[in-house]
Tab-separated table of N, CA and C in Angstrom:
chain	number	residue	atom	x	y	z
A	203	GLY	N	-10.043	38.402	-21.103
A	203	GLY	CA	-9.286	39.226	-20.302
A	203	GLY	C	-9.675	40.528	-20.611
A	204	ASN	N	-9.335	41.321	-19.627
A	204	ASN	CA	-9.447	42.860	-19.514
A	204	ASN	C	-8.198	43.472	-19.822
A	205	ALA	N	-8.242	44.596	-20.680
A	205	ALA	CA	-7.029	45.474	-20.828
A	205	ALA	C	-5.794	44.535	-21.604
A	206	TRP	N	-4.748	44.527	-20.600
A	206	TRP	CA	-3.578	43.712	-21.038
A	206	TRP	C	-3.797	42.335	-21.097
A	207	GLY	N	-4.746	41.751	-20.244
A	207	GLY	CA	-5.126	40.399	-20.488
A	207	GLY	C	-5.619	39.958	-21.605
A	208	ALA	N	-6.478	40.944	-22.149
A	208	ALA	CA	-7.018	40.649	-23.451
A	208	ALA	C	-6.078	40.493	-24.604
A	209	HIS	N	-5.011	41.335	-24.467
A	209	HIS	CA	-3.912	41.299	-25.524
A	209	HIS	C	-3.309	40.136	-25.441
A	210	VAL	N	-2.861	39.662	-24.264
A	210	VAL	CA	-2.305	38.403	-24.114
A	210	VAL	C	-3.220	37.223	-24.674
A	211	GLY	N	-4.335	37.150	-24.378
A	211	GLY	CA	-5.270	36.232	-24.811
A	211	GLY	C	-5.451	36.187	-26.478
A	212	VAL	N	-5.415	37.242	-27.091
A	212	VAL	CA	-5.408	37.511	-28.538
A	212	VAL	C	-4.092	36.884	-29.064
A	213	VAL	N	-2.997	37.083	-28.681
A	213	VAL	CA	-1.783	36.743	-29.165
A	213	VAL	C	-1.687	35.191	-28.929
A	214	PHE	N	-2.087	34.634	-27.732
A	214	PHE	CA	-1.996	33.403	-27.423
A	214	PHE	C	-2.773	32.637	-28.253
A	215	ALA	N	-3.986	32.886	-28.561
A	215	ALA	CA	-4.888	32.252	-29.303
A	215	ALA	C	-4.402	32.337	-30.838
A	216	ALA	N	-3.993	33.300	-31.304
A	216	ALA	CA	-3.308	33.338	-32.586
A	216	ALA	C	-2.244	32.471	-32.680
A	217	LYS	N	-1.309	32.412	-31.773
A	217	LYS	CA	-0.066	31.476	-31.744
A	217	LYS	C	-0.357	30.143	-31.481
A	218	TRP	N	-1.215	29.688	-30.564
A	218	TRP	CA	-1.429	28.450	-30.252
A	218	TRP	C	-2.980	28.177	-30.326
A	219	PRO	N	-3.558	28.060	-31.506
A	219	PRO	CA	-4.776	27.839	-31.582
A	219	PRO	C	-5.574	26.531	-30.920
A	220	SER	N	-4.693	25.444	-31.101
A	220	SER	CA	-5.141	24.317	-30.433
A	220	SER	C	-5.323	24.298	-29.046
A	221	ARG	N	-4.753	25.204	-28.304
A	221	ARG	CA	-4.871	25.287	-26.770
A	221	ARG	C	-5.921	26.343	-26.307
A	222	CYS	N	-6.685	26.810	-27.196
A	222	CYS	CA	-7.712	27.836	-26.682
A	222	CYS	C	-9.002	27.807	-27.431
A	223	ARG	N	-10.039	27.446	-26.499
A	223	ARG	CA	-11.242	27.212	-26.885
A	223	ARG	C	-12.088	28.444	-27.089
A	224	THR	N	-11.920	29.403	-26.421
A	224	THR	CA	-12.629	30.710	-26.563
A	224	THR	C	-11.777	31.941	-26.384
A	225	VAL	N	-12.130	33.034	-26.747
A	225	VAL	CA	-11.495	34.244	-26.286
A	225	VAL	C	-12.606	35.196	-26.062
A	226	VAL	N	-12.515	35.801	-24.805
A	226	VAL	CA	-13.337	37.129	-24.464
A	226	VAL	C	-12.578	38.144	-24.050
A	227	THR	N	-12.674	39.468	-24.635
A	227	THR	CA	-11.964	40.554	-24.343
A	227	THR	C	-13.006	41.659	-23.865
A	228	LEU	N	-12.472	42.287	-22.732
A	228	LEU	CA	-13.307	43.205	-22.115
A	228	LEU	C	-12.714	44.536	-22.159
A	229	GLY	N	-13.301	45.457	-22.923
A	229	GLY	CA	-12.810	46.805	-23.067
A	229	GLY	C	-11.340	46.917	-23.576
A	230	ALA	N	-10.989	46.220	-24.330
A	230	ALA	CA	-9.466	46.202	-24.698
A	230	ALA	C	-9.341	46.583	-26.127
A	231	PRO	N	-8.978	47.669	-26.397
A	231	PRO	CA	-8.745	48.054	-27.928
A	231	PRO	C	-7.640	47.071	-28.548
A	232	ILE	N	-7.957	46.774	-29.712
A	232	ILE	CA	-7.036	46.037	-30.382
A	232	ILE	C	-5.867	47.078	-31.182
A	233	GLN	N	-6.343	47.949	-31.622
A	233	GLN	CA	-5.381	48.864	-32.287
A	233	GLN	C	-4.632	49.822	-31.382
A	234	ALA	N	-3.428	50.236	-31.797
A	234	ALA	CA	-2.571	51.057	-30.945
A	234	ALA	C	-3.182	52.304	-30.616
A	235	LEU	N	-2.630	53.143	-29.781
A	235	LEU	CA	-3.301	54.356	-29.610
A	235	LEU	C	-3.096	55.229	-30.908
A	236	ASN	N	-4.019	56.266	-31.118
A	236	ASN	CA	-3.875	57.160	-32.144
A	236	ASN	C	-3.235	58.445	-31.648
A	237	ARG	N	-2.778	59.399	-32.475
A	237	ARG	CA	-1.983	60.499	-31.924
A	237	ARG	C	-2.847	61.334	-30.822
A	238	VAL	N	-3.940	61.448	-30.930
A	238	VAL	CA	-4.746	62.253	-29.832
A	238	VAL	C	-4.832	61.497	-28.573
A	239	GLU	N	-4.978	60.074	-28.713
A	239	GLU	CA	-4.911	59.384	-27.261
A	239	GLU	C	-3.532	59.308	-26.752
A	240	ARG	N	-2.643	59.146	-27.533
A	240	ARG	CA	-1.136	59.198	-27.202
A	240	ARG	C	-0.888	60.483	-26.508
A	241	ALA	N	-1.135	61.617	-27.101
A	241	ALA	CA	-0.887	62.828	-26.412
A	241	ALA	C	-1.589	62.983	-25.131
A	242	ARG	N	-2.954	62.678	-25.028
A	242	ARG	CA	-3.519	62.678	-23.672
A	242	ARG	C	-3.099	61.748	-22.690
A	243	THR	N	-2.672	60.510	-23.209
A	243	THR	CA	-1.995	59.723	-22.086
A	243	THR	C	-0.650	60.285	-21.671
A	244	ILE	N	0.113	60.750	-22.539
A	244	ILE	CA	1.392	61.267	-22.199
A	244	ILE	C	1.285	62.504	-21.121
A	245	ALA	N	0.169	63.326	-21.435
A	245	ALA	CA	-0.056	64.508	-20.646
A	245	ALA	C	-0.484	64.066	-19.225
A	246	LEU	N	-1.373	62.989	-19.164
A	246	LEU	CA	-1.813	62.627	-17.914
A	246	LEU	C	-0.662	62.010	-17.132
A	247	LEU	N	0.027	61.195	-17.832
A	247	LEU	CA	1.260	60.338	-17.129
A	247	LEU	C	2.232	61.521	-16.619
A	248	LEU	N	2.478	62.609	-17.260
A	248	LEU	CA	3.342	63.521	-16.963
A	248	LEU	C	2.855	64.235	-15.627
A	249	ALA	N	1.393	64.609	-15.674
A	249	ALA	CA	0.662	65.256	-14.664
A	249	ALA	C	1.010	64.258	-13.473
A	250	TYR	N	0.738	63.007	-13.625
A	250	TYR	CA	0.807	62.051	-12.543
A	250	TYR	C	2.050	61.990	-11.951
A	251	ARG	N	3.259	62.035	-12.801
A	251	ARG	CA	4.657	61.968	-12.350
A	251	ARG	C	4.917	63.252	-11.584
A	252	LEU	N	4.465	64.442	-11.913
A	252	LEU	CA	4.689	65.536	-11.362
A	252	LEU	C	3.768	65.831	-10.115
A	253	PHE	N	2.424	65.376	-9.932
A	253	PHE	CA	1.645	65.842	-9.073
A	253	PHE	C	1.072	64.679	-8.257
A	254	GLY	N	1.447	63.354	-8.700
A	254	GLY	CA	0.840	62.277	-7.977
A	254	GLY	C	-0.756	62.164	-8.567
A	255	HIS	N	-1.416	61.713	-7.409
A	255	HIS	CA	-2.817	61.524	-7.603
A	255	HIS	C	-3.620	62.624	-7.170
A	256	ALA	N	-3.212	63.979	-7.728
A	256	ALA	CA	-3.948	65.246	-7.416
A	256	ALA	C	-5.240	65.124	-7.919
A	257	GLY	N	-6.259	65.853	-7.497
A	257	GLY	CA	-7.571	65.815	-7.744
A	257	GLY	C	-7.919	65.815	-9.395
A	258	PHE	N	-7.107	66.720	-10.214
A	258	PHE	CA	-7.281	66.771	-11.533
A	258	PHE	C	-6.798	65.703	-12.283
A	259	VAL	N	-5.673	64.955	-11.811
A	259	VAL	CA	-5.302	63.637	-12.293
A	259	VAL	C	-6.306	62.521	-12.013
A	260	GLU	N	-6.757	62.492	-10.927
A	260	GLU	CA	-7.828	61.362	-10.579
A	260	GLU	C	-9.029	61.675	-11.471
A	261	ASP	N	-9.381	62.838	-11.563
A	261	ASP	CA	-10.764	63.291	-12.407
A	261	ASP	C	-10.362	62.743	-13.685
A	262	GLY	N	-9.156	63.064	-14.443
A	262	GLY	CA	-8.868	62.618	-15.665
A	262	GLY	C	-8.948	61.054	-15.845
A	263	VAL	N	-8.399	60.269	-14.986
A	263	VAL	CA	-8.347	58.875	-15.009
A	263	VAL	C	-9.857	58.587	-14.908
A	264	VAL	N	-10.596	58.738	-13.846
A	264	VAL	CA	-11.908	58.469	-13.856
A	264	VAL	C	-12.711	58.686	-15.010
A	265	LYS	N	-12.432	59.988	-15.759
A	265	LYS	CA	-13.314	60.222	-16.921
A	265	LYS	C	-12.932	59.240	-18.258
A	266	VAL	N	-11.787	58.829	-18.234
A	266	VAL	CA	-11.390	57.927	-19.072
A	266	VAL	C	-11.927	56.537	-18.913
A	267	LEU	N	-11.961	56.091	-17.615
A	267	LEU	CA	-12.205	54.624	-17.373
A	267	LEU	C	-13.647	54.534	-17.023
A	268	LEU	N	-14.379	55.447	-16.515
A	268	LEU	CA	-15.944	55.133	-16.369
A	268	LEU	C	-16.774	56.103	-17.160
A	269	SER	N	-17.910	55.604	-17.505
A	269	SER	CA	-19.066	56.419	-18.266
A	269	SER	C	-19.471	57.612	-17.439
A	270	PRO	N	-20.161	58.369	-18.144
A	270	PRO	CA	-20.776	59.389	-17.478
A	270	PRO	C	-21.923	59.099	-16.409
A	271	LYS	N	-22.623	58.005	-16.789
A	271	LYS	CA	-23.552	57.506	-16.011
A	271	LYS	C	-23.065	56.956	-14.641
A	272	THR	N	-22.045	56.164	-14.806
A	272	THR	CA	-21.227	55.398	-13.637
A	272	THR	C	-20.762	56.718	-12.697
A	273	ARG	N	-20.220	57.677	-13.359
A	273	ARG	CA	-19.578	58.748	-12.625
A	273	ARG	C	-20.518	59.492	-11.818
A	274	THR	N	-21.747	59.590	-12.490
A	274	THR	CA	-23.021	60.325	-11.725
A	274	THR	C	-23.678	59.603	-10.604
A	275	GLU	N	-23.979	58.292	-11.007
A	275	GLU	CA	-24.894	57.490	-10.403
A	275	GLU	C	-24.166	56.361	-9.390
A	276	ASP	N	-22.774	56.147	-9.510
A	276	ASP	CA	-22.250	54.988	-8.819
A	276	ASP	C	-20.930	55.634	-7.976
A	277	PRO	N	-21.215	56.410	-6.824
A	277	PRO	CA	-20.059	56.898	-6.255
A	277	PRO	C	-18.884	55.795	-5.869
A	278	ALA	N	-19.537	54.624	-5.450
A	278	ALA	CA	-18.526	53.599	-4.816
A	278	ALA	C	-17.662	53.375	-6.142
A	279	ALA	N	-18.022	53.038	-7.324
A	279	ALA	CA	-17.162	52.683	-8.371
A	279	ALA	C	-16.217	53.823	-8.617
A	280	VAL	N	-16.470	55.196	-8.523
A	280	VAL	CA	-15.497	56.321	-8.595
A	280	VAL	C	-14.461	56.225	-7.604
A	281	GLU	N	-15.173	56.029	-6.418
A	281	GLU	CA	-14.177	55.933	-5.232
A	281	GLU	C	-13.136	54.811	-5.395
A	282	LEU	N	-13.549	53.670	-5.994
A	282	LEU	CA	-12.735	52.428	-6.171
A	282	LEU	C	-11.590	52.865	-7.058
A	283	VAL	N	-11.989	53.618	-8.151
A	283	VAL	CA	-11.085	53.857	-9.211
A	283	VAL	C	-10.000	55.067	-8.609
A	284	LYS	N	-10.335	55.867	-7.794
A	284	LYS	CA	-9.556	57.087	-7.122
A	284	LYS	C	-8.754	56.259	-6.029
A	285	ASP	N	-9.367	55.349	-5.545
A	285	ASP	CA	-8.494	54.504	-4.404
A	285	ASP	C	-7.318	53.757	-4.888
A	286	CYS	N	-7.673	52.993	-5.986
A	286	CYS	CA	-6.685	52.343	-6.867
A	286	CYS	C	-5.554	53.198	-7.255
A	287	LEU	N	-5.764	54.291	-7.775
A	287	LEU	CA	-4.903	55.294	-8.209
A	287	LEU	C	-4.047	55.829	-6.977
A	288	ALA	N	-4.809	56.249	-5.908
A	288	ALA	CA	-4.018	56.746	-4.847
A	288	ALA	C	-2.920	55.734	-4.143
A	289	ASN	N	-3.464	54.396	-4.201
A	289	ASN	CA	-2.703	53.247	-3.408
A	289	ASN	C	-1.782	52.528	-4.280
A	290	ALA	N	-1.854	53.087	-5.599
A	290	ALA	CA	-0.727	52.185	-6.458
A	290	ALA	C	0.760	52.695	-6.235
A	291	ASP	N	1.521	51.790	-6.428
A	291	ASP	CA	2.938	52.031	-6.562
A	291	ASP	C	3.271	52.922	-7.754
A	292	ALA	N	3.611	54.082	-7.510
A	292	ALA	CA	3.659	55.385	-8.570
A	292	ALA	C	4.610	54.719	-9.830
A	293	ALA	N	5.829	54.061	-9.579
A	293	ALA	CA	6.667	53.443	-10.476
A	293	ALA	C	5.992	52.470	-11.343
A	294	ALA	N	5.446	51.508	-10.448
A	294	ALA	CA	4.728	50.373	-11.128
A	294	ALA	C	3.547	50.904	-12.021
A	295	LEU	N	2.870	51.910	-11.541
A	295	LEU	CA	1.722	52.409	-12.297
A	295	LEU	C	2.249	53.195	-13.718
A	296	ARG	N	3.215	53.864	-13.531
A	296	ARG	CA	4.042	54.649	-14.729
A	296	ARG	C	4.154	53.588	-15.726
A	297	ASN	N	4.965	52.448	-15.157
A	297	ASN	CA	5.355	51.356	-16.173
A	297	ASN	C	4.326	50.684	-16.792
A	298	ALA	N	3.167	50.477	-16.122
A	298	ALA	CA	2.014	49.781	-16.770
A	298	ALA	C	1.493	50.619	-17.911
A	299	VAL	N	1.213	52.046	-17.651
A	299	VAL	CA	0.641	52.825	-18.548
A	299	VAL	C	1.674	52.877	-19.753
A	300	ASN	N	2.908	52.993	-19.426
A	300	ASN	CA	3.716	52.805	-20.794
A	300	ASN	C	3.566	51.593	-21.373
A	301	SER	N	3.454	50.513	-20.685
A	301	SER	CA	3.454	49.140	-21.419
A	301	SER	C	2.163	48.965	-22.093
A	302	ILE	N	1.254	49.279	-21.323
A	302	ILE	CA	-0.216	48.747	-21.751
A	302	ILE	C	-0.694	49.706	-22.837
A	303	SER	N	-0.339	51.002	-22.637
A	303	SER	CA	-1.109	52.008	-23.438
A	303	SER	C	-0.060	52.612	-24.374
A	304	LEU	N	1.067	53.208	-24.021
A	304	LEU	CA	1.809	53.933	-24.876
A	304	LEU	C	2.735	52.870	-25.865
A	305	ARG	N	2.913	51.879	-25.398
A	305	ARG	CA	3.784	50.778	-26.320
A	305	ARG	C	2.887	49.679	-26.637
A	306	ARG	N	1.675	49.914	-26.680
A	306	ARG	CA	0.640	48.863	-27.069
A	306	ARG	C	0.607	48.542	-28.500
A	307	ALA	N	1.122	47.429	-29.095
A	307	ALA	CA	1.265	47.115	-30.483
A	307	ALA	C	-0.361	46.946	-31.054
A	308	ASP	N	-0.334	47.223	-32.292
A	308	ASP	CA	-1.660	47.052	-33.003
A	308	ASP	C	-1.680	45.487	-33.402
A	309	LEU	N	-2.849	44.931	-32.701
A	309	LEU	CA	-2.926	43.352	-33.008
A	309	LEU	C	-3.798	42.934	-33.989
A	310	THR	N	-4.258	43.883	-34.891
A	310	THR	CA	-5.148	43.712	-36.064
A	310	THR	C	-4.692	42.432	-36.729
A	311	SER	N	-3.381	42.361	-37.199
A	311	SER	CA	-2.850	41.452	-37.974
A	311	SER	C	-2.916	40.067	-37.423
A	312	TYR	N	-3.119	39.844	-36.010
A	312	TYR	CA	-3.392	38.582	-35.478
A	312	TYR	C	-4.717	38.026	-35.608
A	313	LEU	N	-5.687	38.936	-35.723
A	313	LEU	CA	-7.046	38.594	-35.631
A	313	LEU	C	-7.430	37.427	-36.512
A	314	PRO	N	-7.003	37.554	-38.044
A	314	PRO	CA	-7.523	36.301	-38.969
A	314	PRO	C	-6.856	35.026	-38.392
A	315	GLU	N	-5.815	34.948	-37.485
A	315	GLU	CA	-5.151	33.710	-37.145
A	315	GLU	C	-5.960	33.207	-35.877
A	316	VAL	N	-6.713	34.029	-35.346
A	316	VAL	CA	-7.398	33.697	-34.073
A	316	VAL	C	-8.794	32.557	-34.620
A	317	LEU	N	-8.428	31.248	-34.333
A	317	LEU	CA	-9.462	30.295	-34.763
A	317	LEU	C	-10.668	30.146	-33.922
A	318	ALA	N	-10.554	30.270	-32.580
A	318	ALA	CA	-11.357	30.292	-31.381
A	318	ALA	C	-12.578	31.233	-31.536
A	319	PRO	N	-13.711	30.749	-31.163
A	319	PRO	CA	-14.842	31.658	-31.036
A	319	PRO	C	-14.339	32.796	-30.293
A	320	THR	N	-14.465	34.106	-30.716
A	320	THR	CA	-13.995	35.212	-29.897
A	320	THR	C	-15.191	36.373	-29.665
A	321	LEU	N	-15.387	36.847	-28.386
A	321	LEU	CA	-16.328	37.914	-28.209
A	321	LEU	C	-15.582	39.024	-27.701
A	322	PHE	N	-15.635	40.162	-28.310
A	322	PHE	CA	-15.204	41.604	-27.943
A	322	PHE	C	-16.360	42.117	-27.322
A	323	ILE	N	-16.139	42.538	-25.934
A	323	ILE	CA	-17.153	43.253	-25.173
A	323	ILE	C	-16.564	44.746	-25.034
A	324	THR	N	-17.525	45.697	-25.331
A	324	THR	CA	-16.840	47.011	-24.943
A	324	THR	C	-18.141	47.806	-24.552
A	325	GLY	N	-17.942	48.937	-23.814
A	325	GLY	CA	-18.913	49.789	-23.300
A	325	GLY	C	-19.450	50.832	-24.365
A	326	SER	N	-20.590	51.225	-24.201
A	326	SER	CA	-21.115	52.026	-25.189
A	326	SER	C	-20.468	53.352	-25.159
A	327	ASP	N	-19.835	53.670	-24.046
A	327	ASP	CA	-19.009	55.067	-23.895
A	327	ASP	C	-17.555	54.997	-23.894
A	328	HIS	N	-17.102	53.786	-24.279
A	328	HIS	CA	-15.598	53.761	-24.225
A	328	HIS	C	-15.015	54.421	-25.556
A	329	LYS	N	-14.284	55.476	-25.476
A	329	LYS	CA	-13.871	56.297	-26.471
A	329	LYS	C	-12.653	55.707	-27.288
A	330	GLY	N	-12.046	54.943	-26.637
A	330	GLY	CA	-10.734	54.230	-27.229
A	330	GLY	C	-11.111	52.869	-27.941
A	331	TRP	N	-12.210	52.303	-27.713
A	331	TRP	CA	-12.764	50.966	-28.162
A	331	TRP	C	-14.029	50.998	-28.372
A	332	THR	N	-14.611	51.716	-29.347
A	332	THR	CA	-15.939	51.961	-29.551
A	332	THR	C	-16.749	50.651	-30.008
A	333	PRO	N	-18.039	50.803	-29.888
A	333	PRO	CA	-18.764	49.678	-30.512
A	333	PRO	C	-18.457	49.302	-31.991
A	334	GLN	N	-18.185	50.455	-32.730
A	334	GLN	CA	-17.791	50.325	-34.128
A	334	GLN	C	-16.360	49.612	-34.346
A	335	HIS	N	-15.445	50.107	-33.462
A	335	HIS	CA	-14.094	49.284	-33.253
A	335	HIS	C	-14.412	47.922	-33.144
A	336	ALA	N	-15.202	47.566	-32.163
A	336	ALA	CA	-15.350	46.153	-31.853
A	336	ALA	C	-16.100	45.297	-32.826
A	337	THR	N	-16.814	45.739	-33.410
A	337	THR	CA	-17.637	45.138	-34.571
A	337	THR	C	-16.592	45.061	-35.853
A	338	ALA	N	-15.875	45.942	-35.929
A	338	ALA	CA	-14.974	45.827	-37.169
A	338	ALA	C	-14.023	44.794	-36.893
A	339	ALA	N	-13.494	44.862	-35.634
A	339	ALA	CA	-12.397	43.752	-35.243
A	339	ALA	C	-13.011	42.360	-35.321
A	340	SER	N	-14.192	42.231	-35.016
A	340	SER	CA	-14.882	40.888	-34.945
A	340	SER	C	-15.032	40.298	-36.469
A	341	ARG	N	-15.134	41.109	-37.327
A	341	ARG	CA	-15.457	40.699	-38.786
A	341	ARG	C	-14.090	40.263	-39.317
A	342	LEU	N	-13.029	40.387	-38.629
A	342	LEU	CA	-11.637	40.034	-39.157
A	342	LEU	C	-11.281	38.529	-38.676
A	343	LEU	N	-12.209	37.959	-37.779
A	343	LEU	CA	-11.879	36.798	-37.289
A	343	LEU	C	-12.905	35.723	-37.928
A	344	PRO	N	-12.424	34.481	-37.964
A	344	PRO	CA	-13.307	33.475	-38.615
A	344	PRO	C	-14.549	33.305	-37.687
A	345	HIS	N	-14.552	33.389	-36.437
A	345	HIS	CA	-15.710	33.159	-35.463
A	345	HIS	C	-15.708	34.381	-34.412
A	346	GLY	N	-15.839	35.555	-34.904
A	346	GLY	CA	-15.775	36.678	-34.225
A	346	GLY	C	-17.200	37.189	-33.894
A	347	SER	N	-17.437	38.013	-32.682
A	347	SER	CA	-18.646	38.657	-32.649
A	347	SER	C	-18.180	39.818	-31.496
A	348	SER	N	-19.203	40.750	-31.439
A	348	SER	CA	-18.965	41.745	-30.488
A	348	SER	C	-20.131	42.061	-29.522
A	349	ALA	N	-20.181	42.680	-28.522
A	349	ALA	CA	-21.305	43.070	-27.663
A	349	ALA	C	-21.012	44.460	-27.050
A	350	VAL	N	-22.088	45.150	-26.901
A	350	VAL	CA	-21.821	46.474	-26.165
A	350	VAL	C	-22.593	46.450	-24.806
A	351	VAL	N	-22.106	46.847	-23.752
A	351	VAL	CA	-22.682	46.996	-22.441
A	351	VAL	C	-23.105	48.565	-22.395
A	352	THR	N	-24.276	48.822	-22.428
A	352	THR	CA	-24.871	50.188	-22.443
A	352	THR	C	-24.454	51.013	-21.143
A	353	ASP	N	-24.249	52.309	-21.394
A	353	ASP	CA	-23.722	53.175	-20.227
A	353	ASP	C	-22.759	52.626	-19.405
A	354	ALA	N	-21.610	52.024	-20.157
A	354	ALA	CA	-20.263	51.795	-19.557
A	354	ALA	C	-19.113	52.144	-20.490
A	355	ALA	N	-18.125	52.144	-19.827
A	355	ALA	CA	-16.889	52.781	-20.612
A	355	ALA	C	-15.887	51.633	-20.590
A	356	TYR	N	-14.674	51.968	-20.172
A	356	TYR	CA	-13.549	50.843	-19.993
A	356	TYR	C	-13.533	49.673	-19.162
A	357	LEU	N	-14.270	50.081	-18.197
A	357	LEU	CA	-14.184	49.078	-17.010
A	357	LEU	C	-15.669	48.364	-16.965
A	358	THR	N	-16.116	47.646	-18.061
A	358	THR	CA	-17.370	47.099	-17.937
A	358	THR	C	-17.721	46.208	-16.868
A	359	PRO	N	-16.833	45.395	-16.308
A	359	PRO	CA	-17.036	44.380	-15.199
A	359	PRO	C	-17.368	45.066	-13.870
A	360	LEU	N	-16.772	46.285	-13.656
A	360	LEU	CA	-17.029	47.167	-12.598
A	360	LEU	C	-18.261	48.007	-12.834
A	361	GLU	N	-18.704	48.614	-13.884
A	361	GLU	CA	-19.687	49.338	-14.068
A	361	GLU	C	-21.117	48.649	-14.374
A	362	ALA	N	-20.966	47.289	-14.999
A	362	ALA	CA	-22.194	46.630	-15.210
A	362	ALA	C	-21.704	45.008	-15.041
A	363	PRO	N	-21.383	44.776	-13.672
A	363	PRO	CA	-20.982	43.409	-13.461
A	363	PRO	C	-22.022	42.196	-13.926
A	364	GLY	N	-23.248	42.415	-13.617
A	364	GLY	CA	-24.108	41.405	-13.957
A	364	GLY	C	-24.311	41.377	-15.535
A	365	GLU	N	-24.458	42.212	-16.134
A	365	GLU	CA	-24.563	42.333	-17.755
A	365	GLU	C	-23.349	41.722	-18.283
A	366	THR	N	-22.244	42.025	-17.767
A	366	THR	CA	-21.050	41.553	-18.507
A	366	THR	C	-20.950	40.211	-18.041
A	367	ALA	N	-21.195	39.748	-16.855
A	367	ALA	CA	-21.146	38.200	-16.577
A	367	ALA	C	-22.120	37.515	-17.447
A	368	ASN	N	-23.310	38.136	-17.829
A	368	ASN	CA	-24.247	37.503	-18.585
A	368	ASN	C	-23.820	37.263	-19.929
A	369	LEU	N	-23.237	38.278	-20.486
A	369	LEU	CA	-22.707	38.058	-21.942
A	369	LEU	C	-21.580	37.115	-21.966
A	370	VAL	N	-20.898	36.942	-20.924
A	370	VAL	CA	-19.698	35.865	-20.766
A	370	VAL	C	-20.351	34.582	-20.974
A	371	ARG	N	-21.372	34.396	-20.067
A	371	ARG	CA	-21.925	32.973	-19.922
A	371	ARG	C	-22.799	32.670	-21.204
A	372	GLN	N	-23.414	33.554	-21.694
A	372	GLN	CA	-24.082	33.252	-22.978
A	372	GLN	C	-23.296	32.966	-24.043
A	373	PHE	N	-22.279	33.546	-24.224
A	373	PHE	CA	-21.107	33.270	-25.245
A	373	PHE	C	-20.423	31.840	-24.762
A	374	TRP	N	-20.140	31.534	-23.761
A	374	TRP	CA	-19.660	30.203	-23.367
A	374	TRP	C	-20.668	29.127	-23.522
A	375	THR	N	-21.941	29.437	-23.258
A	375	THR	CA	-23.074	28.415	-23.293
A	375	THR	C	-23.069	28.044	-24.975
A	376	ALA	N	-22.867	29.010	-25.748
A	376	ALA	CA	-23.099	28.778	-27.226
A	376	ALA	C	-21.883	28.296	-27.834
A	377	HIS	N	-20.654	28.746	-27.211
A	377	HIS	CA	-19.476	27.964	-27.888
A	377	HIS	C	-18.634	26.946	-27.083
A	378	VAL	N	-18.880	26.536	-25.890
A	378	VAL	CA	-18.222	25.694	-25.316
A	378	VAL	C	-18.944	24.303	-24.911
A	379	SER	N	-18.454	23.162	-25.545
A	379	SER	CA	-19.263	21.963	-25.350
A	379	SER	C	-18.601	21.324	-24.077
A	380	THR	N	-19.558	20.601	-23.173
A	380	THR	CA	-18.882	20.004	-22.078
A	380	THR	C	-18.403	18.683	-22.296
């Protein structure tokens, strides 16, 4: 799962281990937001509430979600993120940010209960879920591992779809019997 889907997957795997063969998370921080991240998210959410998808709001969202390389070299990815923001239902988007970011619980205590082989994938430029975070979290699981997609941030499947898919395929090949 990516983002919230990863959180659901971790909790599911911890609570119902017999129903889960593997877990793969994509750019999904396990920890709650820290004070700085919380303040930035609240400021961006307030700006969105006041100004909608104004240029500076779009730029802030793009900067969080996409790596510097993607922002420079992949205008289609940048436009996709901006288009999603521009066409989102404003109330639903604010609710999602509140639920997924501001009210996100720290799932660290669930990790030792996740018995399924688990792979935490993050981007090398993800500020809220660094490679160090992913590695540290993977060590809390009986069968945890982590992988880093170079020159990606939060949206690894968008920024590096082939590399992301290959990491998942390799992980499943190693951990899922037919």
